[in-house]
Coordinates of C-alpha atoms in Angstrom, one line a residue:
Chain A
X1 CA -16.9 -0.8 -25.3
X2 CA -19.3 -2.2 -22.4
X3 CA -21.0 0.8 -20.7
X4 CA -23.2 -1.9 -19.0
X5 CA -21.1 -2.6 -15.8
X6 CA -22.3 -5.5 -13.6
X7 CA -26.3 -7.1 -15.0
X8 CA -28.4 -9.1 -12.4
X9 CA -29.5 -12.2 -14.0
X10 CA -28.9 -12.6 -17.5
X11 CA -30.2 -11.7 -20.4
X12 CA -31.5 -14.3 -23.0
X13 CA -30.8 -11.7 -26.2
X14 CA -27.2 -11.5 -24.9
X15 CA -27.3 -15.3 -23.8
X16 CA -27.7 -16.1 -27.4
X17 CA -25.0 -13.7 -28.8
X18 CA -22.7 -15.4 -26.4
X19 CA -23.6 -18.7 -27.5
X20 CA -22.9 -17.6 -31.0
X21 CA -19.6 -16.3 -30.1
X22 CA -18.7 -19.1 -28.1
X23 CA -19.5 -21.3 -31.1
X24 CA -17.8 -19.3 -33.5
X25 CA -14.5 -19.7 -31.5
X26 CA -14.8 -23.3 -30.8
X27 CA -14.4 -23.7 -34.3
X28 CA -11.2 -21.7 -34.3
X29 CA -9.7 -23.0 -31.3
X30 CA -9.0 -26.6 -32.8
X31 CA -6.4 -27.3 -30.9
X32 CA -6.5 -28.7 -27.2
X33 CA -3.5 -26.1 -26.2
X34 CA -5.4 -22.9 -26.9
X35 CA -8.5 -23.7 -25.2
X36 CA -6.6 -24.5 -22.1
X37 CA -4.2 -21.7 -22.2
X38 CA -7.5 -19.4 -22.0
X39 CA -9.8 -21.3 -20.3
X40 CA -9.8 -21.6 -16.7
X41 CA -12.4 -24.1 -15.0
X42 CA -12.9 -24.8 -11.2
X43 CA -15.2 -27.1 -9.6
X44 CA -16.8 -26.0 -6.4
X45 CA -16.4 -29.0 -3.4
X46 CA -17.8 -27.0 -0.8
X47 CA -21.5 -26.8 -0.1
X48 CA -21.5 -23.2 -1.7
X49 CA -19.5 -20.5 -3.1
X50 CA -21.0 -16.8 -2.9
X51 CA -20.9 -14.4 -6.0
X52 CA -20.5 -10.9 -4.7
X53 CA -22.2 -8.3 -7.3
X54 CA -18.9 -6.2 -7.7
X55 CA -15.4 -7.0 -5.7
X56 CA -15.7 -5.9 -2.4
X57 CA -16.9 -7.9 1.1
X58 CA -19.6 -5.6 1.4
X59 CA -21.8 -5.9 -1.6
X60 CA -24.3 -8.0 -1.7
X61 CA -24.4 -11.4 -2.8
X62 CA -26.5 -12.5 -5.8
X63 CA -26.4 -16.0 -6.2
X64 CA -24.8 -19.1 -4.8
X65 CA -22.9 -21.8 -6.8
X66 CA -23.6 -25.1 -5.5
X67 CA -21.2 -28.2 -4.8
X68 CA -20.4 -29.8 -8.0
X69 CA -20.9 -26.3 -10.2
X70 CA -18.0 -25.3 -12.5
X71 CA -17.4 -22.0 -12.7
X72 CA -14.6 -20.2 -15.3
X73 CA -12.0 -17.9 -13.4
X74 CA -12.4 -14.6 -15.8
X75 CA -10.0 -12.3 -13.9
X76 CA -8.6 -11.1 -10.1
X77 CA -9.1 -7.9 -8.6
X78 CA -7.0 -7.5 -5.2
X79 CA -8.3 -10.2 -3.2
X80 CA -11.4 -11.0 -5.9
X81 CA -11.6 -13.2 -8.8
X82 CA -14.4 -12.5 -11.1
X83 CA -16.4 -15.8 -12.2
X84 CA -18.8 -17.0 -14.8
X85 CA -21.0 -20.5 -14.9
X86 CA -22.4 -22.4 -17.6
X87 CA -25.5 -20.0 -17.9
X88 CA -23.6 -16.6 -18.3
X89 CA -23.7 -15.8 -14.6
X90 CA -20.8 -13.6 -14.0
X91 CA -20.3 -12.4 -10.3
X92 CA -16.7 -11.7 -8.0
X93 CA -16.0 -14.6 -5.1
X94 CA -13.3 -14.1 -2.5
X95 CA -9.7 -15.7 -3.6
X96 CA -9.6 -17.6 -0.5
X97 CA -13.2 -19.2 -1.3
X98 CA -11.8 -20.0 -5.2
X99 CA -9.1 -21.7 -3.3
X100 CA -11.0 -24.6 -2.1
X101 CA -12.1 -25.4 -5.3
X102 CA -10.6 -28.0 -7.6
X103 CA -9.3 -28.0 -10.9
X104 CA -9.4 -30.3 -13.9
X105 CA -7.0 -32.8 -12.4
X106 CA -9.2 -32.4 -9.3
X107 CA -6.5 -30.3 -7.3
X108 CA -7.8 -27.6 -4.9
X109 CA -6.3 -24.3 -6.7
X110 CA -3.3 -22.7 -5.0
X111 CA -5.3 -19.7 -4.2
X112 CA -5.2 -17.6 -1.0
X113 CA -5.1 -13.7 0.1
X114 CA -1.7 -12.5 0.8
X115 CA -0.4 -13.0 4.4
X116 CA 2.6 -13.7 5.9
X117 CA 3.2 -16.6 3.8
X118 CA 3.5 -14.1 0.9
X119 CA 5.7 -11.9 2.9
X120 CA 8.3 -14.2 3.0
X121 CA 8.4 -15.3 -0.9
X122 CA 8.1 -12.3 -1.9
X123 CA 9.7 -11.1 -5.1
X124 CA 9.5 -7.7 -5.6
X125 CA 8.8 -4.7 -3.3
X126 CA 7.9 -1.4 -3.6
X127 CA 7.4 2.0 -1.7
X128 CA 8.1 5.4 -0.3
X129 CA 9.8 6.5 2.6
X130 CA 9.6 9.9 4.2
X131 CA 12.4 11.0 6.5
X132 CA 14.9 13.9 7.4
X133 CA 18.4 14.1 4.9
X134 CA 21.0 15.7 7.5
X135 CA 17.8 18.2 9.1
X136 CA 15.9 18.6 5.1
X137 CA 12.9 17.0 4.5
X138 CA 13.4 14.3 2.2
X139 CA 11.0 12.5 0.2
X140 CA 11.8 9.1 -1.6
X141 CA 10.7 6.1 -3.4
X142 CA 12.0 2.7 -4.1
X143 CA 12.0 -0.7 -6.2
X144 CA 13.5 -3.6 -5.1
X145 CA 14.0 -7.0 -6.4
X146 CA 14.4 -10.3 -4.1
X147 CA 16.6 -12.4 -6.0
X148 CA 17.3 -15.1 -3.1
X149 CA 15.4 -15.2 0.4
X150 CA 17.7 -13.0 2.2
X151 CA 19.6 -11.0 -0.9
X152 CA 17.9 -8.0 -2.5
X153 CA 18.9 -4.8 -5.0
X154 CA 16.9 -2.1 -4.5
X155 CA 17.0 1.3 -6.5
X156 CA 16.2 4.7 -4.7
X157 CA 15.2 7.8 -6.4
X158 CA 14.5 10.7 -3.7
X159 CA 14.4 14.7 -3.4
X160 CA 15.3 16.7 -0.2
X161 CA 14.3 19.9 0.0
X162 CA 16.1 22.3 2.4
X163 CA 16.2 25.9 3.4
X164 CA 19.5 26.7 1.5
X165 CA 19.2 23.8 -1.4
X166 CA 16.9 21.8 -2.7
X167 CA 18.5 17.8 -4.0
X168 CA 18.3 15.0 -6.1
X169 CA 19.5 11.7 -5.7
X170 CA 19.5 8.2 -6.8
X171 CA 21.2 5.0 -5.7
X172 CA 21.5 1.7 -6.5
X173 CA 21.6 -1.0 -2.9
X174 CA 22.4 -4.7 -2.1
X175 CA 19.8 -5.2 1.3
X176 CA 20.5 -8.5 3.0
X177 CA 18.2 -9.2 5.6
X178 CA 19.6 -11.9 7.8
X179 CA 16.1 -13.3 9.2
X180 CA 13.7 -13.5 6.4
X181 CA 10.9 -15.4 8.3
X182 CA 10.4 -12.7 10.7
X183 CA 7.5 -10.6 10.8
X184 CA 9.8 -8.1 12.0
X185 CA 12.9 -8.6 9.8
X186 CA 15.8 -6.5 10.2
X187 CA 18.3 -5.7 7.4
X188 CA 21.4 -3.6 5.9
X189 CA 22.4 -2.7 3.3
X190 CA 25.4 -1.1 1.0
X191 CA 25.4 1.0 -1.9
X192 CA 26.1 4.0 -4.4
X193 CA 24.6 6.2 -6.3
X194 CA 24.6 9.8 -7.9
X195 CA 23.2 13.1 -5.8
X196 CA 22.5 16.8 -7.2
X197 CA 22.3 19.5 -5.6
X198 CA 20.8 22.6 -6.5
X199 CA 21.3 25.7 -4.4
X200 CA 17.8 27.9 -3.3
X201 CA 17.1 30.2 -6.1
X202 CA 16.9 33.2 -3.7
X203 CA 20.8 32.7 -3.2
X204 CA 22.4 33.9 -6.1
X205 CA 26.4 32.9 -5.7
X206 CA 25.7 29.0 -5.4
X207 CA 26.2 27.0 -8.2
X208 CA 24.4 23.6 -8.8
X209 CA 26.7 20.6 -8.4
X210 CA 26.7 16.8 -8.6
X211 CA 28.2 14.5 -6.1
X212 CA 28.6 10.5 -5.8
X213 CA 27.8 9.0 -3.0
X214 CA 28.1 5.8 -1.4
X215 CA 26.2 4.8 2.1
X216 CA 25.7 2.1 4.3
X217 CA 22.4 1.2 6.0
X218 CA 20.3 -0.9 8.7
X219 CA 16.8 -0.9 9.1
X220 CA 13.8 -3.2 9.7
X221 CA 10.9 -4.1 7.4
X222 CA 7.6 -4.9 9.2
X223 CA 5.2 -7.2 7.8
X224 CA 1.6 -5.1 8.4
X225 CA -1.2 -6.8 6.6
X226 CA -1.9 -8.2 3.7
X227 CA 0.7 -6.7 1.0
X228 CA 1.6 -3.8 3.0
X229 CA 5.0 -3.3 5.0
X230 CA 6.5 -0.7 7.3
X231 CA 9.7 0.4 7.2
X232 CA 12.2 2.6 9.0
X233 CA 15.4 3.0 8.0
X234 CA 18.7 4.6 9.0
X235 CA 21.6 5.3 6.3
X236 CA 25.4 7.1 6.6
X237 CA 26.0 8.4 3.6
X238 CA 29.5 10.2 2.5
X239 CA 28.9 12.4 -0.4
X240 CA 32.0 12.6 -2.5
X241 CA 32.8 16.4 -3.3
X242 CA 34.9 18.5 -5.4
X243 CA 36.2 20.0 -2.4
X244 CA 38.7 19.2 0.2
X245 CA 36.6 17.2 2.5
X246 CA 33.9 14.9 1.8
X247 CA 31.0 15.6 3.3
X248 CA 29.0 12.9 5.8
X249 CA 25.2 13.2 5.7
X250 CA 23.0 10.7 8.0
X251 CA 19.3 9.7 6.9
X252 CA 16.4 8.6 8.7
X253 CA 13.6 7.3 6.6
X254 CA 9.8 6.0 7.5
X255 CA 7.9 4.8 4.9
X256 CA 5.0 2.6 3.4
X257 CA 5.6 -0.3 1.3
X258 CA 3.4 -3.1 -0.5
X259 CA 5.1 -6.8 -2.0
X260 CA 4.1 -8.7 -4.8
Chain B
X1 CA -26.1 -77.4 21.4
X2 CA -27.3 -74.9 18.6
X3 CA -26.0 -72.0 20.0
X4 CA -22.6 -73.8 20.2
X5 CA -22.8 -74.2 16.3
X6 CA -23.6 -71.4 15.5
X7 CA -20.9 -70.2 17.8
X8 CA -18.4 -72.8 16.1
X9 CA -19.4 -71.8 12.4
X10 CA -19.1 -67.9 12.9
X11 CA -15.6 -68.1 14.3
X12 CA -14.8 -70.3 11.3
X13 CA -16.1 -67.6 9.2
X14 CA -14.5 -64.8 10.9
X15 CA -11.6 -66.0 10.7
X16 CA -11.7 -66.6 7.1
X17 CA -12.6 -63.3 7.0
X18 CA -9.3 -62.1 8.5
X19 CA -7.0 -64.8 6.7
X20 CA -8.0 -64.1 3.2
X21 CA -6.2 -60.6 3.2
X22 CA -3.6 -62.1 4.6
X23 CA -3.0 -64.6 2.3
X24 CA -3.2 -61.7 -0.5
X25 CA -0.4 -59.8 1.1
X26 CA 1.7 -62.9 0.7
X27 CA 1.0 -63.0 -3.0
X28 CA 3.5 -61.1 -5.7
X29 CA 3.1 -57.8 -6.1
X30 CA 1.0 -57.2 -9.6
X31 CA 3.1 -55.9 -12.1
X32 CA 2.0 -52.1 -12.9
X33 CA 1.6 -52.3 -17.1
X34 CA 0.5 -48.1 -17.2
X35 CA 2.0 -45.7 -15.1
X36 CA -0.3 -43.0 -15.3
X37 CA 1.2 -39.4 -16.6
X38 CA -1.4 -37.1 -15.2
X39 CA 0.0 -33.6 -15.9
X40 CA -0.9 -31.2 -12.4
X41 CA -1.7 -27.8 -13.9
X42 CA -1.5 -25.4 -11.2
X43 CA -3.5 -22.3 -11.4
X44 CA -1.1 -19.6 -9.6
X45 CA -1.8 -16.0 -9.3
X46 CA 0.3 -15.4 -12.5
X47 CA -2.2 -17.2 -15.0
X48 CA -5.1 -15.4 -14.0
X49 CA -5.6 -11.5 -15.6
X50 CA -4.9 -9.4 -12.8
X51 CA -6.0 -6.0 -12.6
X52 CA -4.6 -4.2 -9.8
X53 CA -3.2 -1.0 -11.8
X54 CA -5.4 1.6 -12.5
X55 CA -3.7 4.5 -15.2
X56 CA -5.7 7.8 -16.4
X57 CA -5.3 11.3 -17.2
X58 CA -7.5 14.3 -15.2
X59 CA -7.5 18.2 -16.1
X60 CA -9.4 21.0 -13.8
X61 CA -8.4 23.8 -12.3
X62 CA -5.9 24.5 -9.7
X63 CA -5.8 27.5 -7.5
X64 CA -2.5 28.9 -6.9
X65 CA -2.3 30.9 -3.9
X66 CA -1.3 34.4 -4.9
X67 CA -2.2 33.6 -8.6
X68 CA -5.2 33.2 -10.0
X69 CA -7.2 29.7 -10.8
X70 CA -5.8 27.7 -13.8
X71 CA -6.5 25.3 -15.7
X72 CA -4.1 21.8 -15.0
X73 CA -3.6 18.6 -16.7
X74 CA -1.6 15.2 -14.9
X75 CA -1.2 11.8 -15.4
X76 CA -1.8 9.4 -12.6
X77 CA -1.2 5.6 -11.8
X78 CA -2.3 3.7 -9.0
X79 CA -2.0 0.3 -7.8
X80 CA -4.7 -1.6 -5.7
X81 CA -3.0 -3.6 -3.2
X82 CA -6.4 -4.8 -1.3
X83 CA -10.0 -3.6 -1.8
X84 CA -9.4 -0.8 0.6
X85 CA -6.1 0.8 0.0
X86 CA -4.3 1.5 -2.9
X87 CA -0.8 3.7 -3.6
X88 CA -1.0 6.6 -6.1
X89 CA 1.3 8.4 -8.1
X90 CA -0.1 11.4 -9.9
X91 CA 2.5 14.0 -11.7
X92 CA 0.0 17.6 -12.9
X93 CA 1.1 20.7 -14.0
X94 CA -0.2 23.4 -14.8
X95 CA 1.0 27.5 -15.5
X96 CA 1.2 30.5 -12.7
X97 CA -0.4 33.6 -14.3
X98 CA 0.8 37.3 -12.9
X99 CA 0.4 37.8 -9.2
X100 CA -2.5 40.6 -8.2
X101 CA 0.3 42.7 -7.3
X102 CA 1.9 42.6 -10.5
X103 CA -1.4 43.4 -12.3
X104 CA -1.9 46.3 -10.1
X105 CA 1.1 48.0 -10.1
X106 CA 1.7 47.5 -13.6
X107 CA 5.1 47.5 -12.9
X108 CA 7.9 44.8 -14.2
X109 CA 7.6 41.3 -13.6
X110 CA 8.2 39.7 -10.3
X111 CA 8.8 35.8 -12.3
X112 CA 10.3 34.9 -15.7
X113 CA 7.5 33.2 -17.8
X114 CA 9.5 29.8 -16.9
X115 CA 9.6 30.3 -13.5
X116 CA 5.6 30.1 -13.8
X117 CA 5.5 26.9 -14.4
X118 CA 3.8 24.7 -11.6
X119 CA 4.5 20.8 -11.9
X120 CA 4.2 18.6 -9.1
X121 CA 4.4 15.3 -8.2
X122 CA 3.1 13.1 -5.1
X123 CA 2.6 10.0 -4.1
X124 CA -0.4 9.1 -2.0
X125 CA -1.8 6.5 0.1
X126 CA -5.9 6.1 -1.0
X127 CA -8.6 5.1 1.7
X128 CA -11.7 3.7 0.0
X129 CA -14.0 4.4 2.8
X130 CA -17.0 4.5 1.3
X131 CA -17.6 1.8 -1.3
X132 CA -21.0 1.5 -2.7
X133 CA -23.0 0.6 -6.0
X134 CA -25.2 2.9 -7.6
X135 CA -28.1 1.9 -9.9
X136 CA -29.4 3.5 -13.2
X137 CA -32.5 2.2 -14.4
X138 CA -33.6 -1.1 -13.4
X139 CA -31.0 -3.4 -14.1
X140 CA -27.6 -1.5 -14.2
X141 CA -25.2 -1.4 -11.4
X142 CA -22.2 0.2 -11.2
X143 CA -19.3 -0.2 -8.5
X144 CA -18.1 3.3 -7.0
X145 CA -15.1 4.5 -4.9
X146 CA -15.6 7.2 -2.3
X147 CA -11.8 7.4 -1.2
X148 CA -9.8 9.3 1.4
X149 CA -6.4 10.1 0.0
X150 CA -3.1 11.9 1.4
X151 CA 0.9 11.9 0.6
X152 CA 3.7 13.9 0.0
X153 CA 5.7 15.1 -3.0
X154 CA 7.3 18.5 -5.0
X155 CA 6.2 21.2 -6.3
X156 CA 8.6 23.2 -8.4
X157 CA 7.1 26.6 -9.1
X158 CA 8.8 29.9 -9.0
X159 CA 12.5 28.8 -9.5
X160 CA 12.5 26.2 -6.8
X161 CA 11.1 22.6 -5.3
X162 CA 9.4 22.7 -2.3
X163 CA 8.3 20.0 -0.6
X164 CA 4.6 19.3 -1.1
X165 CA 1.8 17.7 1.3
X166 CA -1.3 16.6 -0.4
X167 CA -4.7 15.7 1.1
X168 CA -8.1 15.3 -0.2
X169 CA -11.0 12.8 -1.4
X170 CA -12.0 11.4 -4.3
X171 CA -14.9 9.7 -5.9
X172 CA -14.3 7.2 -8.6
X173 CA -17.1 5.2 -10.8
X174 CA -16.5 2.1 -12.7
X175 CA -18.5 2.2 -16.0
X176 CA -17.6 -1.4 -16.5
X177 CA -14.6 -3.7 -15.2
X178 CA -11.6 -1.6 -16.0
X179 CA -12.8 1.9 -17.1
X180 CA -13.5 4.5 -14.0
X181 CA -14.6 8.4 -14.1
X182 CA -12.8 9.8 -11.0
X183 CA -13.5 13.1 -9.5
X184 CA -10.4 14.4 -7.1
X185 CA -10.0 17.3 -4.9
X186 CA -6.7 18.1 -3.4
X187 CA -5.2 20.3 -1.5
X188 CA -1.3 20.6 -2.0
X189 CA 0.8 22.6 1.0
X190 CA 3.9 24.2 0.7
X191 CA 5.9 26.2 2.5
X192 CA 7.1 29.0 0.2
X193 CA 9.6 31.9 1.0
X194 CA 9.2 33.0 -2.8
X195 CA 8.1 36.7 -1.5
X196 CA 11.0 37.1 1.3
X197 CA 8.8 35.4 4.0
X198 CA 8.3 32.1 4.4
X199 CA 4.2 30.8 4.6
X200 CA 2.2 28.0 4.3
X201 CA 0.0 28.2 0.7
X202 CA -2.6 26.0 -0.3
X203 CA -3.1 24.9 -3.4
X204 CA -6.5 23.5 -4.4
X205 CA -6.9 21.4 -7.1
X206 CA -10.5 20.0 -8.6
X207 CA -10.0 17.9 -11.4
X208 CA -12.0 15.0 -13.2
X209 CA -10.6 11.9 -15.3
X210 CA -10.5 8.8 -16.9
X211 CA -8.9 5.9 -15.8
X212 CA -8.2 2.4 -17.1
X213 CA -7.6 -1.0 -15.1
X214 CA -5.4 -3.5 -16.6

């Protein structure tokens, strides 16, 4: 284990182990494919790029790669990809700087921070909503999977917590949203899924019981910042009971939700 | 009569100048022996590591209101969506020991042994609002976390779930890339009407961990 976190400078003792190292596993890596599976090179083409000590805008830079420096792409932290050059240098440089730089074919890298542009091809989504389950607090939090721009499943798992019972439920939704290149992109959606409830244990004649239920929803997803979306959300819900009616429940949900 | 030749032979060259490529155009195209198969590698965001999740365990002590301080253990995972926010689930739990009343009157239990246990779950929003770097020695830096950090879950102790909110701060330290000491405190609200009446408790947990990026 490395207990050193992030060195100034660099050390010639652990310069030379590298070296070693690296010589070592040239030898083993013989073959073109490995090295270039592992190995990823950029060239800067701007005057400068600036190596942050740790991955953060705040901390302070430490040293400057210059126009024509290659640099190896070691790993990405949010928006920060940590670096290393020729001389063991290893310092974090913003993603949207790495993305001016060019690869081996000489190709600026397909690099940026996630904006809006993101937001629209996204894949997969995640978050939790709070809201109000027919006047109980309900608490909830979702996965959902774009498989085409405007088509999406998404599966719910919540609790609701209520004066007189206390509930668990999970469903499984198709979300279309009709406009996906809005910022403010309205959807519905349609789906079933499985709710139990369980009676307050100060009440002593209930009995716990487990409904399906099947719901229809609208709501709109808003596009914050970066990764991060708001979303409110309306749902009917019809909860199928043993008894002689069904019984209708409406949901409101808020809730806070990041893409990838 | 110099100037005039000179005049003459310029334009002669110039326009020599401006034929030739013409004349080129005209000529059949050269035949193209190698077509060049460069392969474009792309570097996406999938072929660099990534290490936005952040998983650990943490025990401390928790102090149940009406019951005494105990020990707690939980599991937590968080993912880093930009450098200041991340999204955190944590799941603890941890065992109710007898009320004061209870020990006092000496009397039968209020709780089954069961109903004792306190688990909770929430899921937070983090805040790093203090990031900063602190040095040991002369040449050893280490990134911390100073966070801000609140959300809501469930807590189901004595019989029931009750829905939880949590708030508190936390202090994280990264010994190298991906392995951070965190220290949390948290204070988890209820409503409980466990004793007949319904009130607010708070529940405040201080706990200390190990957590691993990947």
């Amino acid at each position: 284990m490395d207990m050193t976190g992030h060195q100034y400078g660099n050390d010639p003792s652990n310069l030379s182990l590298i070296k070693a190292l690296l010589i070592v596993l040239a030898g083993l890596c013989t073959t073109d494919s490995l090295a270039t599976e592992a190995d990823f090179r950029s060239t800067v083409v701007e005057p400068y790029i600036e190596m942050h000590t740790q991955a953060g805008r705040g901390y302070p830079v430490f040293y400057v790669a210059e126009r024509g420096e290659s640099v190896q792409l070691l790993k990405q932290r949010t928006d920060w990809i940590k670096v290393g050059n020729s001389r063991g240098i290893e310092g974090w440089v913003h993603v949207d700087e790495i993305g001016r730089t060019l690869d081996q074919a000489g190709e600026p890298l397909k690099l940026t921070s996630p904006g809006l542009n993101s937001f629209h091809r996204r894949r997969w989504e995640f978050g939790f909503m709070l809201g109000d389950y027919q006047d109980t607090d309900s608490l909830s939090s979702y996965v959902g999977w774009h498989f085409t721009r405007n088509l999406s499943v998404e599966v719910t798992a919540g609790e609701t917590f209520g004066d007189f019972s206390d509930g668990r439920q999970a469903s499984a939704n198709l979300v279309h949203q009709m406009f996906p290149y809005w910022r403010y992109s309205p959807f519905i959606s349609i789906g079933g899924g499985i709710r139990q409830t369980n009676p307050r244990s100060t009440l002593v004649t209930a009995e716990d019981r487990e409904d399906y239920t099947a719901g229809i929803g609208a709501g709109i997803r808003i596009h914050l910042t970066r990764r991060l979306i708001l979303r409110l959300q309306y749902k009917h819900n019809v909860v199928l009971t043993d008894r002689d009616d069904d019984e209708e429940v409406t949901e409101w949900n808020i809730g806070l939700s990041a893409f990838y | 009569m110099e100037y005039w030749t000179q005049r003459f032979l310029l334009t002669t060259v110039c326009l020599c100048g401006l034929t030739t490529p013409a004349l080129a155009q005209q000529m059949p195209p050269s035949i193209e022996v190698i077509t060049p198969e460069v392969e474009r590698r792309e570097i996406t965001r999938a072929a660099i590591d990534t290490e936005d999740f952040e998983i650990g365990v943490s025990a401390g002590l928790i102090s149940i209101q009406d019951f005494k301080a105990e020990t707690t253990v939980g599991l937590r995972a968080a993912w880093h969506v930009t450098e200041d926010f991340f999204f955190e689930a944590y799941y603890g739990s941890s065992q109710g020991d007898q009320t004061s009343y209870e020990q006092l009157s000496g009397g039968a239990p209020l709780f089954t042994e069961e109903e004792r246990d306190y688990q909770f779950y929430t899921l937070s929003l983090g805040w790093v609002v203090l990031p900063g770097e602190i040095f040991i020695l002369d040449r050893y830096a280490f990134k911390s976390d100073f966070y801000l950090i609140g959300g809501a879950g469930s807590t189901e102790f004595l019989g029931d779930s009750w829905f939880t909110v949590s708030i508190g701060a936390g202090y994280r330290l990264l010994l190298n890339d991906w392995i951070a000491l965190r220290i949390d405190v948290r204070d988890h609200l209820f409503d409980r009407d466990a004793f007949g009446v319904e009130e607010t408790t708070n529940n405040i947990e201080v706990t200390t961990g190990l957590t691993f990026y990947f």
